[in-house]
mmCIF file of C-alpha atoms in Angstrom:
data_model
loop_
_atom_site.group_PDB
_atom_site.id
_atom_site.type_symbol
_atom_site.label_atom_id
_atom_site.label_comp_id
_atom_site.label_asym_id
_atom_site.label_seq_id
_atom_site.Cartn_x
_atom_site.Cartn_y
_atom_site.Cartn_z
ATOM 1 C CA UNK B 1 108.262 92.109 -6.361
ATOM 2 C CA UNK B 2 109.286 88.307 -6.471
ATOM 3 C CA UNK B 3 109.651 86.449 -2.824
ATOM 4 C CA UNK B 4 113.457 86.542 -2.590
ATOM 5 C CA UNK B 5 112.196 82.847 -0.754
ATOM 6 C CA UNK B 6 109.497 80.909 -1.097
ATOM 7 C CA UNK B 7 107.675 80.304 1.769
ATOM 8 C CA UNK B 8 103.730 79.832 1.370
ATOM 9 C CA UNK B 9 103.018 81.192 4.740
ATOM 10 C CA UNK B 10 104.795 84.570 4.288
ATOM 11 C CA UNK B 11 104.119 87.100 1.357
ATOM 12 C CA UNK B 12 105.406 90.523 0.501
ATOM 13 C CA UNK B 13 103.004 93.177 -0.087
ATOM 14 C CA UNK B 14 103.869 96.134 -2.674
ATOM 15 C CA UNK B 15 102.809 99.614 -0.733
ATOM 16 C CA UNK B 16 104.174 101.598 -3.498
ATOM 17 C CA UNK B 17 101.239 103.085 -5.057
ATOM 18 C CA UNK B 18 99.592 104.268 -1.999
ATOM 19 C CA UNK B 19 100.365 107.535 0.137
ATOM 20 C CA UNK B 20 101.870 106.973 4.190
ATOM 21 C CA UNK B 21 97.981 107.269 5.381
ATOM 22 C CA UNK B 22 96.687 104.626 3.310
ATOM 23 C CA UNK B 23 99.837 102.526 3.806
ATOM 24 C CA UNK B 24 99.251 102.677 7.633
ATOM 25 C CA UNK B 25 95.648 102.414 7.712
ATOM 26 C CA UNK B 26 96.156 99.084 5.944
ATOM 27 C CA UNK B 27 99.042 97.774 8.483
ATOM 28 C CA UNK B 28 96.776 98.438 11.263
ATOM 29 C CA UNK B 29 94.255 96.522 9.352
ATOM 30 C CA UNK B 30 96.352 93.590 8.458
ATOM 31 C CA UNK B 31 98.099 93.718 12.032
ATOM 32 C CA UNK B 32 94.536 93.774 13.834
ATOM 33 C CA UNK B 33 93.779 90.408 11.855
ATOM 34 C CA UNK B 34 97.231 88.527 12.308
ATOM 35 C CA UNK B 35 96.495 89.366 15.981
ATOM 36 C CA UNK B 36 93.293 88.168 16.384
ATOM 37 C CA UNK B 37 95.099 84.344 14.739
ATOM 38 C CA UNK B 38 97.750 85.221 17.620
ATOM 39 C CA UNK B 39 99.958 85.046 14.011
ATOM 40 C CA UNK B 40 102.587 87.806 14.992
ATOM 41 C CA UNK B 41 106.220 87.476 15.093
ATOM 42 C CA UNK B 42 107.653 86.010 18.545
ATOM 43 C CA UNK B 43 111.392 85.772 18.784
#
């Protein structure tokens, strides 16, 4: 899945071989780390 545009800091991830469990339990990994670099979204 190609970066519709590129942008060093972002990246798309490709969930599509896991099941919703796994999928989740990796978000909450991945969204525990951004917010420990206070690296989250703020509109």
């Amino acid at each position: 899945m190609a970066d519709p545009e590129e942008f060093p800091e972002h990246v798309l991830i490709d969930f599509s071989d896991y099941e919703k469990k796994e999928i989740e339990k990796k978000a909450k990994i991945l969204r525990a780390n951004a917010e420990s670099r206070d690296w989250l979204y703020k509109p």
